[in-house]
């Protein structure tokens, strides 16, 4: 039985239930509280807000969220654990680095960086004992710079060492998924153990097909971010790919959050009024059904594919020292 590492401990992949594969709980600027505490409410208030929001996820019928908040996005493992315990929602935490590698990482090689990721996945984050369960890495508009390449290679090596899956951030317009697949393939990663994220930001079906034909899962994971692409157009791409037989490689999610210091006190962008955890349940799933996507394929995207990603990654990794 393949185990998935939650912030509350390991569970069998089979028991993940309905999964939101790319979300966030709390996103924070690293160092902001230490330097400008007057900008922020108390940590306890933030935790309560997250508990309330994640409780809504449970009520909407989801059992698990995969939190893609790396440490440079303000990862707080104790917060994730408390939110998970108080809501009963399974939470998987991420190791890895987002789009701009912080200073320490800029001159390190992939093996040195991989050791940090492996530590998060096997012994836990800092001294919390709370372990990450997924490896995140990213490419964005800046393209493949040397520092980002070392992070991608480090993610691949941490995957080999632990059997944890890789899940990425991309800039779909720049087709960053192709560079990611190339580097992972060079590192000997089975691309079926990789989720190329943010693919729902584009209607370039040719690009998406090329990623899919190499075996990766792709994330149609930003429903509600309509300033990039409207939900109707996002749903139409999902329906088209399902009709072509790719339902077994798509993941649905929202990249939403419970709390983000970037948006504190600012008015909600009207183009993001549906950007929240309930968008899939309330609007997108009915939209997909109307476009002819059968319930069985919707379940496949929300239940079977996340489980398969963890199972395939586990099979391909050495799983050394993970205890799972
Ligand atoms: Zn994200």
PDB file of C-alpha atoms and ligand atoms in Angstrom:
ATOM      1  CA  UNK A   1       0.000   0.000   0.000  1.00  0.00           C
ATOM      2  CA  UNK A   2       1.350   3.402  -0.960  1.00  0.00           C
ATOM      3  CA  UNK A   3       1.310   5.946   1.826  1.00  0.00           C
ATOM      4  CA  UNK A   4       0.917   9.679   1.376  1.00  0.00           C
ATOM      5  CA  UNK A   5       2.516  11.957   3.921  1.00  0.00           C
ATOM      6  CA  UNK A   6      -0.014  14.393   5.398  1.00  0.00           C
ATOM      7  CA  UNK A   7       0.886  17.130   7.883  1.00  0.00           C
ATOM      8  CA  UNK A   8      -0.788  14.913  10.484  1.00  0.00           C
ATOM      9  CA  UNK A   9       1.068  11.744   9.489  1.00  0.00           C
ATOM     10  CA  UNK A  10       0.917   9.110   6.750  1.00  0.00           C
ATOM     11  CA  UNK A  11      -2.299   7.731   5.219  1.00  0.00           C
ATOM     12  CA  UNK A  12      -2.924   5.237   2.464  1.00  0.00           C
ATOM     13  CA  UNK A  13      -3.192   6.846  -0.973  1.00  0.00           C
ATOM     14  CA  UNK A  14      -6.502   5.028  -1.380  1.00  0.00           C
ATOM     15  CA  UNK A  15      -8.045   7.027   1.445  1.00  0.00           C
ATOM     16  CA  UNK A  16      -7.348  10.544   0.095  1.00  0.00           C
ATOM     17  CA  UNK A  17     -10.909  10.798  -1.229  1.00  0.00           C
ATOM     18  CA  UNK A  18     -11.781  13.867  -3.292  1.00  0.00           C
ATOM     19  CA  UNK A  19      -8.663  15.967  -3.689  1.00  0.00           C
ATOM     20  CA  UNK A  20      -8.054  19.616  -4.522  1.00  0.00           C
ATOM     21  CA  UNK A  21      -4.628  19.067  -5.989  1.00  0.00           C
ATOM     22  CA  UNK A  22      -3.218  22.620  -6.068  1.00  0.00           C
ATOM     23  CA  UNK A  23      -4.378  25.050  -3.388  1.00  0.00           C
ATOM     24  CA  UNK A  24      -2.898  27.174  -0.621  1.00  0.00           C
ATOM     25  CA  UNK A  25      -3.933  27.712   2.985  1.00  0.00           C
ATOM     26  CA  UNK A  26      -1.967  30.803   4.067  1.00  0.00           C
ATOM     27  CA  UNK A  27       0.467  32.758   1.861  1.00  0.00           C
ATOM     28  CA  UNK A  28       2.828  35.129   3.645  1.00  0.00           C
ATOM     29  CA  UNK A  29       5.777  37.337   2.727  1.00  0.00           C
ATOM     30  CA  UNK A  30       8.805  35.870   4.469  1.00  0.00           C
ATOM     31  CA  UNK A  31      10.051  38.264   7.175  1.00  0.00           C
ATOM     32  CA  UNK A  32       7.059  40.623   7.073  1.00  0.00           C
ATOM     33  CA  UNK A  33       5.799  39.773  10.568  1.00  0.00           C
ATOM     34  CA  UNK A  34       9.283  40.054  12.064  1.00  0.00           C
ATOM     35  CA  UNK A  35       9.855  43.501  10.527  1.00  0.00           C
ATOM     36  CA  UNK A  36       6.425  45.130  10.129  1.00  0.00           C
ATOM     37  CA  UNK A  37       4.143  43.349  12.590  1.00  0.00           C
ATOM     38  CA  UNK A  38       1.660  46.246  12.633  1.00  0.00           C
ATOM     39  CA  UNK A  39       0.624  45.278   9.084  1.00  0.00           C
ATOM     40  CA  UNK A  40      -0.755  41.910  10.176  1.00  0.00           C
ATOM     41  CA  UNK A  41      -3.409  40.527  12.494  1.00  0.00           C
ATOM     42  CA  UNK A  42      -2.365  38.051  15.164  1.00  0.00           C
ATOM     43  CA  UNK A  43      -1.321  34.587  14.106  1.00  0.00           C
ATOM     44  CA  UNK A  44      -4.225  33.107  16.118  1.00  0.00           C
ATOM     45  CA  UNK A  45      -6.706  35.202  14.110  1.00  0.00           C
ATOM     46  CA  UNK A  46      -5.133  34.044  10.868  1.00  0.00           C
ATOM     47  CA  UNK A  47      -5.342  30.410  11.974  1.00  0.00           C
ATOM     48  CA  UNK A  48      -9.044  30.870  12.878  1.00  0.00           C
ATOM     49  CA  UNK A  49      -9.738  32.364   9.470  1.00  0.00           C
ATOM     50  CA  UNK A  50      -7.995  29.426   7.761  1.00  0.00           C
ATOM     51  CA  UNK A  51      -9.954  26.937   9.879  1.00  0.00           C
ATOM     52  CA  UNK A  52     -13.200  28.611   8.834  1.00  0.00           C
ATOM     53  CA  UNK A  53     -12.281  28.623   5.144  1.00  0.00           C
ATOM     54  CA  UNK A  54     -10.919  25.084   5.038  1.00  0.00           C
ATOM     55  CA  UNK A  55     -14.027  23.910   6.916  1.00  0.00           C
ATOM     56  CA  UNK A  56     -15.982  25.101   3.882  1.00  0.00           C
ATOM     57  CA  UNK A  57     -13.869  22.825   1.677  1.00  0.00           C
ATOM     58  CA  UNK A  58     -14.985  19.878   3.784  1.00  0.00           C
ATOM     59  CA  UNK A  59     -18.621  20.939   3.600  1.00  0.00           C
ATOM     60  CA  UNK A  60     -18.325  21.094  -0.203  1.00  0.00           C
ATOM     61  CA  UNK A  61     -17.395  17.410  -0.281  1.00  0.00           C
ATOM     62  CA  UNK A  62     -13.606  17.522  -0.527  1.00  0.00           C
ATOM     63  CA  UNK A  63     -11.432  15.420   1.770  1.00  0.00           C
ATOM     64  CA  UNK A  64      -7.872  16.469   0.956  1.00  0.00           C
ATOM     65  CA  UNK A  65      -6.021  19.540  -0.220  1.00  0.00           C
ATOM     66  CA  UNK A  66      -2.455  19.663  -1.452  1.00  0.00           C
ATOM     67  CA  UNK A  67      -0.968  22.922  -0.171  1.00  0.00           C
ATOM     68  CA  UNK A  68       1.612  24.273  -2.612  1.00  0.00           C
ATOM     69  CA  UNK A  69       3.065  26.861  -0.239  1.00  0.00           C
ATOM     70  CA  UNK A  70       6.843  26.497  -0.320  1.00  0.00           C
ATOM     71  CA  UNK A  71       8.936  28.123   2.396  1.00  0.00           C
ATOM     72  CA  UNK A  72       9.574  31.227   0.252  1.00  0.00           C
ATOM     73  CA  UNK A  73       5.776  31.660   0.045  1.00  0.00           C
ATOM     74  CA  UNK A  74       5.569  31.655   3.842  1.00  0.00           C
ATOM     75  CA  UNK A  75       5.025  27.949   4.562  1.00  0.00           C
ATOM     76  CA  UNK A  76       3.923  27.427   8.171  1.00  0.00           C
ATOM     77  CA  UNK A  77       3.769  23.692   8.927  1.00  0.00           C
ATOM     78  CA  UNK A  78       2.354  24.155  12.445  1.00  0.00           C
ATOM     79  CA  UNK A  79      -0.491  26.248  11.015  1.00  0.00           C
ATOM     80  CA  UNK A  80      -1.237  23.554   8.431  1.00  0.00           C
ATOM     81  CA  UNK A  81      -1.285  20.865  11.099  1.00  0.00           C
ATOM     82  CA  UNK A  82      -3.613  22.854  13.367  1.00  0.00           C
ATOM     83  CA  UNK A  83      -5.968  23.666  10.484  1.00  0.00           C
ATOM     84  CA  UNK A  84      -6.036  20.016   9.436  1.00  0.00           C
ATOM     85  CA  UNK A  85      -6.771  18.780  12.962  1.00  0.00           C
ATOM     86  CA  UNK A  86      -9.506  21.353  13.589  1.00  0.00           C
ATOM     87  CA  UNK A  87     -11.270  20.834  10.248  1.00  0.00           C
ATOM     88  CA  UNK A  88     -10.726  17.137   9.562  1.00  0.00           C
ATOM     89  CA  UNK A  89      -9.437  18.007   6.067  1.00  0.00           C
ATOM     90  CA  UNK A  90      -6.299  16.128   5.040  1.00  0.00           C
ATOM     91  CA  UNK A  91      -3.498  18.515   4.105  1.00  0.00           C
ATOM     92  CA  UNK A  92      -0.338  17.620   2.180  1.00  0.00           C
ATOM     93  CA  UNK A  93       2.478  20.171   2.580  1.00  0.00           C
ATOM     94  CA  UNK A  94       5.053  21.034  -0.085  1.00  0.00           C
ATOM     95  CA  UNK A  95       8.791  21.272  -0.161  1.00  0.00           C
ATOM     96  CA  UNK A  96      10.561  23.024  -3.012  1.00  0.00           C
ATOM     97  CA  UNK A  97      10.934  26.601  -4.193  1.00  0.00           C
ATOM     98  CA  UNK A  98       8.668  28.986  -6.093  1.00  0.00           C
ATOM     99  CA  UNK A  99       9.572  31.152  -9.108  1.00  0.00           C
ATOM    100  CA  UNK A 100      12.458  33.264  -7.740  1.00  0.00           C
ATOM    101  CA  UNK A 101      15.013  31.213  -5.820  1.00  0.00           C
ATOM    102  CA  UNK A 102      15.941  33.145  -2.630  1.00  0.00           C
ATOM    103  CA  UNK A 103      19.543  34.299  -2.167  1.00  0.00           C
ATOM    104  CA  UNK A 104      20.944  31.218  -0.456  1.00  0.00           C
ATOM    105  CA  UNK A 105      19.775  29.035  -3.356  1.00  0.00           C
ATOM    106  CA  UNK A 106      21.253  31.131  -6.130  1.00  0.00           C
ATOM    107  CA  UNK A 107      24.751  29.691  -5.982  1.00  0.00           C
ATOM    108  CA  UNK A 108      24.059  26.156  -4.759  1.00  0.00           C
ATOM    109  CA  UNK A 109      24.067  23.095  -6.923  1.00  0.00           C
ATOM    110  CA  UNK A 110      21.194  20.678  -7.356  1.00  0.00           C
ATOM    111  CA  UNK A 111      22.529  18.033  -4.963  1.00  0.00           C
ATOM    112  CA  UNK A 112      22.953  20.503  -2.100  1.00  0.00           C
ATOM    113  CA  UNK A 113      19.447  21.860  -2.631  1.00  0.00           C
ATOM    114  CA  UNK A 114      17.984  18.358  -2.975  1.00  0.00           C
ATOM    115  CA  UNK A 115      19.272  17.522   0.510  1.00  0.00           C
ATOM    116  CA  UNK A 116      17.008  20.237   1.958  1.00  0.00           C
ATOM    117  CA  UNK A 117      13.985  18.925   0.085  1.00  0.00           C
ATOM    118  CA  UNK A 118      14.769  15.344   1.139  1.00  0.00           C
ATOM    119  CA  UNK A 119      15.000  16.462   4.770  1.00  0.00           C
ATOM    120  CA  UNK A 120      11.559  18.094   4.578  1.00  0.00           C
ATOM    121  CA  UNK A 121      10.130  14.893   3.059  1.00  0.00           C
ATOM    122  CA  UNK A 122      11.771  12.371   5.366  1.00  0.00           C
ATOM    123  CA  UNK A 123      12.536  13.811   8.804  1.00  0.00           C
ATOM    124  CA  UNK A 124      10.317  16.884   8.732  1.00  0.00           C
ATOM    125  CA  UNK A 125      10.433  20.640   8.307  1.00  0.00           C
ATOM    126  CA  UNK A 126      12.896  22.298  10.717  1.00  0.00           C
ATOM    127  CA  UNK A 127      12.262  20.768  14.164  1.00  0.00           C
ATOM    128  CA  UNK A 128       8.493  20.333  13.784  1.00  0.00           C
ATOM    129  CA  UNK A 129       8.526  16.679  12.777  1.00  0.00           C
ATOM    130  CA  UNK A 130       5.902  17.666  10.186  1.00  0.00           C
ATOM    131  CA  UNK A 131       6.807  16.217   6.821  1.00  0.00           C
ATOM    132  CA  UNK A 132       6.172  17.489   3.310  1.00  0.00           C
ATOM    133  CA  UNK A 133       4.517  15.098   0.856  1.00  0.00           C
ATOM    134  CA  UNK A 134       5.010  16.771  -2.521  1.00  0.00           C
ATOM    135  CA  UNK A 135       7.883  18.580  -4.294  1.00  0.00           C
ATOM    136  CA  UNK A 136       7.098  21.893  -5.949  1.00  0.00           C
ATOM    137  CA  UNK A 137       9.220  23.782  -8.446  1.00  0.00           C
ATOM    138  CA  UNK A 138       8.514  26.567 -10.859  1.00  0.00           C
ATOM    139  CA  UNK A 139       9.269  28.353 -14.085  1.00  0.00           C
ATOM    140  CA  UNK A 140       7.669  31.656 -14.990  1.00  0.00           C
ATOM    141  CA  UNK A 141       8.160  34.582 -17.358  1.00  0.00           C
ATOM    142  CA  UNK A 142      11.904  34.819 -16.627  1.00  0.00           C
ATOM    143  CA  UNK A 143      12.333  31.435 -18.282  1.00  0.00           C
ATOM    144  CA  UNK A 144      14.910  28.817 -17.492  1.00  0.00           C
ATOM    145  CA  UNK A 145      17.704  30.675 -15.685  1.00  0.00           C
ATOM    146  CA  UNK A 146      20.622  28.757 -14.105  1.00  0.00           C
ATOM    147  CA  UNK A 147      19.214  29.047 -10.560  1.00  0.00           C
ATOM    148  CA  UNK A 148      15.801  27.724 -11.604  1.00  0.00           C
ATOM    149  CA  UNK A 149      17.437  24.843 -13.448  1.00  0.00           C
ATOM    150  CA  UNK A 150      19.245  23.775 -10.281  1.00  0.00           C
ATOM    151  CA  UNK A 151      15.897  23.789  -8.421  1.00  0.00           C
ATOM    152  CA  UNK A 152      14.254  21.631 -11.112  1.00  0.00           C
ATOM    153  CA  UNK A 153      17.146  19.158 -10.999  1.00  0.00           C
ATOM    154  CA  UNK A 154      17.045  19.174  -7.199  1.00  0.00           C
ATOM    155  CA  UNK A 155      13.309  18.390  -7.332  1.00  0.00           C
ATOM    156  CA  UNK A 156      14.012  15.446  -9.640  1.00  0.00           C
ATOM    157  CA  UNK A 157      16.734  14.103  -7.332  1.00  0.00           C
ATOM    158  CA  UNK A 158      14.558  14.518  -4.242  1.00  0.00           C
ATOM    159  CA  UNK A 159      11.822  12.616  -6.081  1.00  0.00           C
ATOM    160  CA  UNK A 160      14.215   9.756  -6.840  1.00  0.00           C
ATOM    161  CA  UNK A 161      15.370   9.657  -3.228  1.00  0.00           C
ATOM    162  CA  UNK A 162      11.929   9.726  -1.610  1.00  0.00           C
ATOM    163  CA  UNK A 163       9.232   8.641  -4.068  1.00  0.00           C
ATOM    164  CA  UNK A 164       7.335  11.906  -3.549  1.00  0.00           C
ATOM    165  CA  UNK A 165       5.663  13.356  -6.655  1.00  0.00           C
ATOM    166  CA  UNK A 166       6.763  16.555  -8.404  1.00  0.00           C
ATOM    167  CA  UNK A 167       4.178  19.292  -8.954  1.00  0.00           C
ATOM    168  CA  UNK A 168       5.063  22.431 -10.875  1.00  0.00           C
ATOM    169  CA  UNK A 169       4.155  26.033 -11.452  1.00  0.00           C
ATOM    170  CA  UNK A 170       4.390  27.121 -15.074  1.00  0.00           C
ATOM    171  CA  UNK A 171       3.811  30.118 -17.278  1.00  0.00           C
ATOM    172  CA  UNK A 172       1.542  28.413 -19.784  1.00  0.00           C
ATOM    173  CA  UNK A 173       1.870  31.132 -22.421  1.00  0.00           C
ATOM    174  CA  UNK A 174       5.634  30.582 -22.461  1.00  0.00           C
ATOM    175  CA  UNK A 175       5.136  26.779 -22.548  1.00  0.00           C
ATOM    176  CA  UNK A 176       7.370  26.309 -19.521  1.00  0.00           C
ATOM    177  CA  UNK A 177       5.999  22.791 -19.054  1.00  0.00           C
ATOM    178  CA  UNK A 178       8.083  21.616 -21.991  1.00  0.00           C
ATOM    179  CA  UNK A 179      11.351  22.810 -20.416  1.00  0.00           C
ATOM    180  CA  UNK A 180      10.352  21.168 -17.146  1.00  0.00           C
ATOM    181  CA  UNK A 181       9.604  17.838 -18.825  1.00  0.00           C
ATOM    182  CA  UNK A 182      12.927  17.997 -20.692  1.00  0.00           C
ATOM    183  CA  UNK A 183      14.933  18.515 -17.506  1.00  0.00           C
ATOM    184  CA  UNK A 184      13.011  15.886 -15.560  1.00  0.00           C
ATOM    185  CA  UNK A 185      13.541  13.408 -18.425  1.00  0.00           C
ATOM    186  CA  UNK A 186      17.289  14.210 -18.425  1.00  0.00           C
ATOM    187  CA  UNK A 187      17.261  13.398 -14.709  1.00  0.00           C
ATOM    188  CA  UNK A 188      15.601  10.032 -15.427  1.00  0.00           C
ATOM    189  CA  UNK A 189      12.220  10.916 -13.931  1.00  0.00           C
ATOM    190  CA  UNK A 190       9.193   8.982 -15.191  1.00  0.00           C
ATOM    191  CA  UNK A 191       7.041  11.874 -16.438  1.00  0.00           C
ATOM    192  CA  UNK A 192       3.959  10.013 -15.211  1.00  0.00           C
ATOM    193  CA  UNK A 193       5.068  10.951 -11.683  1.00  0.00           C
ATOM    194  CA  UNK A 194       4.903  14.647 -12.530  1.00  0.00           C
ATOM    195  CA  UNK A 195       2.039  17.137 -12.425  1.00  0.00           C
ATOM    196  CA  UNK A 196       2.652  20.094 -14.740  1.00  0.00           C
ATOM    197  CA  UNK A 197       0.641  22.870 -13.130  1.00  0.00           C
ATOM    198  CA  UNK A 198      -1.306  25.898 -14.329  1.00  0.00           C
ATOM    199  CA  UNK A 199      -1.996  24.345 -17.730  1.00  0.00           C
ATOM    200  CA  UNK A 200      -5.562  25.629 -17.482  1.00  0.00           C
ATOM    201  CA  UNK A 201      -4.288  29.163 -18.132  1.00  0.00           C
ATOM    202  CA  UNK A 202      -4.033  28.494 -21.872  1.00  0.00           C
ATOM    203  CA  UNK A 203      -6.257  27.453 -24.775  1.00  0.00           C
ATOM    204  CA  UNK A 204      -3.206  26.227 -26.710  1.00  0.00           C
ATOM    205  CA  UNK A 205      -4.451  22.655 -26.909  1.00  0.00           C
ATOM    206  CA  UNK A 206      -1.494  21.638 -29.084  1.00  0.00           C
ATOM    207  CA  UNK A 207       0.897  22.509 -26.230  1.00  0.00           C
ATOM    208  CA  UNK A 208      -1.268  20.660 -23.698  1.00  0.00           C
ATOM    209  CA  UNK A 209      -1.504  17.583 -25.921  1.00  0.00           C
ATOM    210  CA  UNK A 210       2.289  17.463 -26.251  1.00  0.00           C
ATOM    211  CA  UNK A 211       2.646  17.520 -22.443  1.00  0.00           C
ATOM    212  CA  UNK A 212      -0.025  14.825 -22.086  1.00  0.00           C
ATOM    213  CA  UNK A 213       1.478  12.556 -24.731  1.00  0.00           C
ATOM    214  CA  UNK A 214       4.727  12.528 -22.737  1.00  0.00           C
ATOM    215  CA  UNK A 215       2.719  10.977 -19.893  1.00  0.00           C
ATOM    216  CA  UNK A 216       2.469  13.756 -17.294  1.00  0.00           C
ATOM    217  CA  UNK A 217      -0.621  14.835 -15.454  1.00  0.00           C
ATOM    218  CA  UNK A 218      -1.572  18.436 -16.158  1.00  0.00           C
ATOM    219  CA  UNK A 219      -3.205  20.858 -13.730  1.00  0.00           C
ATOM    220  CA  UNK A 220      -6.385  22.617 -14.859  1.00  0.00           C
ATOM    221  CA  UNK A 221      -5.958  24.254 -11.532  1.00  0.00           C
ATOM    222  CA  UNK A 222      -6.758  27.956 -11.591  1.00  0.00           C
ATOM    223  CA  UNK A 223     -10.522  28.103 -11.970  1.00  0.00           C
ATOM    224  CA  UNK A 224     -11.581  31.529 -10.743  1.00  0.00           C
ATOM    225  CA  UNK A 225      -8.501  33.400 -11.994  1.00  0.00           C
ATOM    226  CA  UNK A 226     -10.536  34.899 -14.807  1.00  0.00           C
ATOM    227  CA  UNK A 227      -8.213  37.818 -15.512  1.00  0.00           C
ATOM    228  CA  UNK A 228      -5.964  35.184 -17.157  1.00  0.00           C
ATOM    229  CA  UNK A 229      -8.742  33.157 -18.811  1.00  0.00           C
ATOM    230  CA  UNK A 230     -12.475  32.984 -18.140  1.00  0.00           C
ATOM    231  CA  UNK A 231     -13.897  29.955 -16.379  1.00  0.00           C
ATOM    232  CA  UNK A 232     -16.115  29.212 -19.383  1.00  0.00           C
ATOM    233  CA  UNK A 233     -13.081  29.008 -21.641  1.00  0.00           C
ATOM    234  CA  UNK A 234     -11.106  27.000 -19.076  1.00  0.00           C
ATOM    235  CA  UNK A 235     -14.002  24.529 -18.797  1.00  0.00           C
ATOM    236  CA  UNK A 236     -14.275  24.243 -22.584  1.00  0.00           C
ATOM    237  CA  UNK A 237     -10.607  23.164 -22.803  1.00  0.00           C
ATOM    238  CA  UNK A 238     -11.148  20.557 -20.060  1.00  0.00           C
ATOM    239  CA  UNK A 239     -14.230  19.216 -21.841  1.00  0.00           C
ATOM    240  CA  UNK A 240     -12.356  19.042 -25.173  1.00  0.00           C
ATOM    241  CA  UNK A 241      -9.444  17.128 -23.632  1.00  0.00           C
ATOM    242  CA  UNK A 242     -11.832  14.770 -21.843  1.00  0.00           C
ATOM    243  CA  UNK A 243     -13.568  14.092 -25.160  1.00  0.00           C
ATOM    244  CA  UNK A 244     -10.146  13.244 -26.655  1.00  0.00           C
ATOM    245  CA  UNK A 245      -9.587  10.642 -23.930  1.00  0.00           C
ATOM    246  CA  UNK A 246      -7.291  12.567 -21.577  1.00  0.00           C
ATOM    247  CA  UNK A 247      -9.552  12.577 -18.484  1.00  0.00           C
ATOM    248  CA  UNK A 248      -7.124  10.153 -16.849  1.00  0.00           C
ATOM    249  CA  UNK A 249      -4.369  12.827 -16.881  1.00  0.00           C
ATOM    250  CA  UNK A 250      -6.177  16.004 -15.796  1.00  0.00           C
ATOM    251  CA  UNK A 251      -6.375  17.465 -12.294  1.00  0.00           C
ATOM    252  CA  UNK A 252      -8.940  20.095 -11.289  1.00  0.00           C
ATOM    253  CA  UNK A 253      -8.171  22.752  -8.687  1.00  0.00           C
ATOM    254  CA  UNK A 254      -8.335  26.486  -7.999  1.00  0.00           C
ATOM    255  CA  UNK A 255      -4.961  27.718  -6.650  1.00  0.00           C
ATOM    256  CA  UNK A 256      -7.050  29.611  -4.071  1.00  0.00           C
ATOM    257  CA  UNK A 257      -6.126  30.479  -0.491  1.00  0.00           C
ATOM    258  CA  UNK A 258      -7.641  31.174   2.924  1.00  0.00           C
ATOM    259  CA  UNK A 259      -5.359  34.099   3.671  1.00  0.00           C
ATOM    260  CA  UNK A 260      -2.745  35.979   1.666  1.00  0.00           C
ATOM    261  CA  UNK A 261      -0.899  39.077   2.866  1.00  0.00           C
ATOM    262  CA  UNK A 262      -0.596  40.279  -0.728  1.00  0.00           C
ATOM    263  CA  UNK A 263      -4.337  40.886  -0.902  1.00  0.00           C
ATOM    264  CA  UNK A 264      -4.897  42.202   2.655  1.00  0.00           C
ATOM    265  CA  UNK A 265      -7.117  45.285   2.743  1.00  0.00           C
ATOM    266  CA  UNK A 266      -7.363  45.506  -1.035  1.00  0.00           C
ATOM    267  CA  UNK A 267     -10.672  45.408  -2.905  1.00  0.00           C
ATOM    268  CA  UNK A 268     -11.438  42.103  -4.638  1.00  0.00           C
ATOM    269  CA  UNK A 269     -10.671  42.271  -8.353  1.00  0.00           C
ATOM    270  CA  UNK A 270     -14.097  41.740  -9.987  1.00  0.00           C
ATOM    271  CA  UNK A 271     -12.437  39.369 -12.470  1.00  0.00           C
ATOM    272  CA  UNK A 272     -11.512  37.165  -9.512  1.00  0.00           C
ATOM    273  CA  UNK A 273     -14.872  37.201  -7.747  1.00  0.00           C
ATOM    274  CA  UNK A 274     -15.218  33.423  -8.154  1.00  0.00           C
ATOM    275  CA  UNK A 275     -11.659  32.708  -6.983  1.00  0.00           C
ATOM    276  CA  UNK A 276     -12.293  30.673  -3.848  1.00  0.00           C
ATOM    277  CA  UNK A 277     -12.436  27.081  -2.672  1.00  0.00           C
ATOM    278  CA  UNK A 278     -16.103  26.584  -3.616  1.00  0.00           C
ATOM    279  CA  UNK A 279     -15.818  27.565  -7.263  1.00  0.00           C
ATOM    280  CA  UNK A 280     -15.330  24.011  -8.522  1.00  0.00           C
ATOM    281  CA  UNK A 281     -18.229  22.577  -6.537  1.00  0.00           C
ATOM    282  CA  UNK A 282     -20.664  25.414  -7.170  1.00  0.00           C
ATOM    283  CA  UNK A 283     -19.942  26.511 -10.747  1.00  0.00           C
ATOM    284  CA  UNK A 284     -17.313  24.497 -12.576  1.00  0.00           C
ATOM    285  CA  UNK A 285     -18.517  20.940 -12.070  1.00  0.00           C
ATOM    286  CA  UNK A 286     -22.057  21.846 -13.211  1.00  0.00           C
ATOM    287  CA  UNK A 287     -20.464  23.698 -16.154  1.00  0.00           C
ATOM    288  CA  UNK A 288     -18.432  20.612 -17.119  1.00  0.00           C
ATOM    289  CA  UNK A 289     -21.514  18.394 -16.882  1.00  0.00           C
ATOM    290  CA  UNK A 290     -23.351  20.765 -19.222  1.00  0.00           C
ATOM    291  CA  UNK A 291     -20.436  20.494 -21.662  1.00  0.00           C
ATOM    292  CA  UNK A 292     -20.930  16.728 -21.701  1.00  0.00           C
ATOM    293  CA  UNK A 293     -18.232  15.590 -19.262  1.00  0.00           C
ATOM    294  CA  UNK A 294     -19.687  12.532 -17.506  1.00  0.00           C
ATOM    295  CA  UNK A 295     -19.664  12.284 -13.695  1.00  0.00           C
ATOM    296  CA  UNK A 296     -17.328   9.311 -13.945  1.00  0.00           C
ATOM    297  CA  UNK A 297     -14.662  11.479 -15.599  1.00  0.00           C
ATOM    298  CA  UNK A 298     -15.146  14.245 -13.021  1.00  0.00           C
ATOM    299  CA  UNK A 299     -14.562  11.682 -10.261  1.00  0.00           C
ATOM    300  CA  UNK A 300     -11.548  10.399 -12.162  1.00  0.00           C
ATOM    301  CA  UNK A 301     -10.017  13.902 -12.205  1.00  0.00           C
ATOM    302  CA  UNK A 302     -10.735  14.573  -8.516  1.00  0.00           C
ATOM    303  CA  UNK A 303     -10.248  11.144  -6.928  1.00  0.00           C
ATOM    304  CA  UNK A 304      -8.372   8.647  -9.117  1.00  0.00           C
ATOM    305  CA  UNK A 305      -5.767  10.905 -10.741  1.00  0.00           C
ATOM    306  CA  UNK A 306      -4.406  12.407  -7.491  1.00  0.00           C
ATOM    307  CA  UNK A 307      -4.133   8.912  -6.015  1.00  0.00           C
ATOM    308  CA  UNK A 308      -2.400   7.639  -9.159  1.00  0.00           C
ATOM    309  CA  UNK A 309       0.126  10.493  -9.090  1.00  0.00           C
ATOM    310  CA  UNK A 310       1.212   9.522  -5.572  1.00  0.00           C
ATOM    311  CA  UNK A 311       1.225   5.810  -6.426  1.00  0.00           C
ATOM    312  CA  UNK A 312       3.327   6.239  -9.574  1.00  0.00           C
ATOM    313  CA  UNK A 313       5.791   8.557  -7.879  1.00  0.00           C
ATOM    314  CA  UNK A 314       6.200   6.124  -5.005  1.00  0.00           C
ATOM    315  CA  UNK A 315       6.825   3.240  -7.374  1.00  0.00           C
ATOM    316  CA  UNK A 316       9.490   5.182  -9.274  1.00  0.00           C
ATOM    317  CA  UNK A 317      11.343   6.610  -6.302  1.00  0.00           C
ATOM    318  CA  UNK A 318      13.816   4.719  -4.207  1.00  0.00           C
ATOM    319  CA  UNK A 319      11.712   5.622  -1.142  1.00  0.00           C
ATOM    320  CA  UNK A 320      14.922   5.549   0.875  1.00  0.00           C
ATOM    321  CA  UNK A 321      14.448   6.741   4.394  1.00  0.00           C
ATOM    322  CA  UNK A 322      10.896   7.945   3.938  1.00  0.00           C
ATOM    323  CA  UNK A 323       9.448   5.303   6.204  1.00  0.00           C
ATOM    324  CA  UNK A 324       6.455   5.155   3.888  1.00  0.00           C
TER     325      UNK A 324
HETATM  326 ZN1  LIG B   1      -0.177  27.895  -6.301  1.00  0.00          ZN
END
